[in-house]
PDB file of C-alpha atoms in Angstrom:
ATOM      1  CA  UNK A  11      46.977  26.572 -65.794  1.00 52.00           C
ATOM      2  CA  UNK A  12      50.224  24.662 -66.133  1.00 65.00           C
ATOM      3  CA  UNK A  13      51.474  22.359 -63.400  1.00 68.00           C
ATOM      4  CA  UNK A  14      54.523  24.586 -62.737  1.00 78.00           C
ATOM      5  CA  UNK A  15      52.198  27.551 -62.159  1.00 79.00           C
ATOM      6  CA  UNK A  16      50.222  25.568 -59.622  1.00 77.00           C
ATOM      7  CA  UNK A  17      53.390  24.542 -57.793  1.00 80.00           C
ATOM      8  CA  UNK A  18      54.489  28.169 -57.799  1.00 87.00           C
ATOM      9  CA  UNK A  19      51.178  29.253 -56.231  1.00 86.00           C
ATOM     10  CA  UNK A  20      51.487  26.523 -53.604  1.00 83.00           C
ATOM     11  CA  UNK A  21      55.080  27.499 -52.818  1.00 88.00           C
ATOM     12  CA  UNK A  22      54.142  31.180 -52.587  1.00 92.00           C
ATOM     13  CA  UNK A  23      51.239  30.414 -50.243  1.00 92.00           C
ATOM     14  CA  UNK A  24      53.525  28.347 -47.996  1.00 91.00           C
ATOM     15  CA  UNK A  25      56.211  31.035 -47.891  1.00 93.00           C
ATOM     16  CA  UNK A  26      53.604  33.579 -46.814  1.00 95.00           C
ATOM     17  CA  UNK A  27      52.626  31.567 -43.740  1.00 95.00           C
ATOM     18  CA  UNK A  28      53.761  32.957 -40.373  1.00 94.00           C
ATOM     19  CA  UNK A  29      57.311  31.767 -39.682  1.00 94.00           C
ATOM     20  CA  UNK A  30      56.422  29.409 -36.812  1.00 92.00           C
ATOM     21  CA  UNK A  31      53.676  27.727 -38.862  1.00 93.00           C
ATOM     22  CA  UNK A  32      55.815  27.620 -42.011  1.00 94.00           C
ATOM     23  CA  UNK A  33      58.742  25.926 -40.264  1.00 95.00           C
ATOM     24  CA  UNK A  34      56.504  23.252 -38.751  1.00 94.00           C
ATOM     25  CA  UNK A  35      54.574  22.787 -41.990  1.00 89.00           C
ATOM     26  CA  UNK A  36      57.785  22.205 -44.005  1.00 90.00           C
ATOM     27  CA  UNK A  37      58.900  19.543 -41.531  1.00 94.00           C
ATOM     28  CA  UNK A  38      55.439  17.960 -41.641  1.00 90.00           C
ATOM     29  CA  UNK A  39      55.417  18.105 -45.451  1.00 84.00           C
ATOM     30  CA  UNK A  40      58.779  16.262 -45.436  1.00 91.00           C
ATOM     31  CA  UNK A  41      57.147  13.371 -43.612  1.00 92.00           C
ATOM     32  CA  UNK A  42      58.065  14.090 -40.009  1.00 95.00           C
ATOM     33  CA  UNK A  43      55.400  13.288 -37.434  1.00 95.00           C
ATOM     34  CA  UNK A  44      54.243  15.652 -34.689  1.00 95.00           C
ATOM     35  CA  UNK A  45      56.443  14.066 -32.030  1.00 96.00           C
ATOM     36  CA  UNK A  46      59.572  14.323 -34.203  1.00 97.00           C
ATOM     37  CA  UNK A  47      58.823  17.948 -35.056  1.00 97.00           C
ATOM     38  CA  UNK A  48      58.220  18.767 -31.398  1.00 97.00           C
ATOM     39  CA  UNK A  49      61.588  17.276 -30.472  1.00 97.00           C
ATOM     40  CA  UNK A  50      63.421  19.096 -33.269  1.00 96.00           C
ATOM     41  CA  UNK A  51      61.897  22.482 -32.416  1.00 96.00           C
ATOM     42  CA  UNK A  52      61.690  21.888 -28.667  1.00 96.00           C
ATOM     43  CA  UNK A  53      57.970  22.618 -28.429  1.00 97.00           C
ATOM     44  CA  UNK A  54      55.064  20.471 -27.290  1.00 96.00           C
ATOM     45  CA  UNK A  55      53.343  18.082 -29.707  1.00 96.00           C
ATOM     46  CA  UNK A  56      50.110  20.033 -29.071  1.00 97.00           C
ATOM     47  CA  UNK A  57      51.833  23.205 -30.300  1.00 96.00           C
ATOM     48  CA  UNK A  58      52.910  21.357 -33.432  1.00 96.00           C
ATOM     49  CA  UNK A  59      49.380  20.097 -34.025  1.00 95.00           C
ATOM     50  CA  UNK A  60      47.887  23.557 -33.526  1.00 96.00           C
ATOM     51  CA  UNK A  61      50.347  25.223 -35.907  1.00 95.00           C
ATOM     52  CA  UNK A  62      49.828  22.581 -38.587  1.00 92.00           C
ATOM     53  CA  UNK A  63      46.075  23.126 -38.335  1.00 92.00           C
ATOM     54  CA  UNK A  64      46.587  26.901 -38.584  1.00 94.00           C
ATOM     55  CA  UNK A  65      48.834  26.458 -41.631  1.00 91.00           C
ATOM     56  CA  UNK A  66      46.336  24.176 -43.356  1.00 87.00           C
ATOM     57  CA  UNK A  67      43.489  26.566 -42.601  1.00 90.00           C
ATOM     58  CA  UNK A  68      45.404  29.460 -44.151  1.00 92.00           C
ATOM     59  CA  UNK A  69      46.483  27.395 -47.168  1.00 87.00           C
ATOM     60  CA  UNK A  70      42.872  26.353 -47.799  1.00 86.00           C
ATOM     61  CA  UNK A  71      41.890  30.012 -47.869  1.00 89.00           C
ATOM     62  CA  UNK A  72      44.826  31.135 -49.998  1.00 88.00           C
ATOM     63  CA  UNK A  73      44.509  28.290 -52.495  1.00 85.00           C
ATOM     64  CA  UNK A  74      40.738  27.825 -52.617  1.00 84.00           C
ATOM     65  CA  UNK A  75      40.620  28.710 -56.315  1.00 82.00           C
ATOM     66  CA  UNK A  76      43.312  26.116 -57.099  1.00 77.00           C
ATOM     67  CA  UNK A  77      42.035  23.241 -54.960  1.00 74.00           C
ATOM     68  CA  UNK A  78      40.536  21.218 -57.845  1.00 75.00           C
ATOM     69  CA  UNK A  79      43.850  21.515 -59.691  1.00 71.00           C
ATOM     70  CA  UNK A  80      45.998  20.733 -56.637  1.00 68.00           C
ATOM     71  CA  UNK A  81      44.275  17.515 -55.595  1.00 69.00           C
ATOM     72  CA  UNK A  82      45.611  15.358 -58.468  1.00 68.00           C
ATOM     73  CA  UNK A  83      49.109  16.737 -57.886  1.00 62.00           C
ATOM     74  CA  UNK A  84      49.137  16.256 -54.132  1.00 62.00           C
ATOM     75  CA  UNK A  85      47.325  12.917 -54.205  1.00 61.00           C
ATOM     76  CA  UNK A  86      48.328  11.109 -57.438  1.00 57.00           C
TER      77      UNK A  86
END
């Protein structure tokens, strides 16, 4: 599988997350911390943490077949 295909699968999996999780995950993925995200979205930091965990849980399930290929891309 080509790197672009893997990125496409990752992007598709992220876009299929529930909207509240997806929005928080994108901010987290951009390097914002839980407190910053909570302030931006006007929710509690615990809500941010919970939704990030839910997003990661779903992404692990959706991308389980690609995990060995994603690790070198996500953690060079």
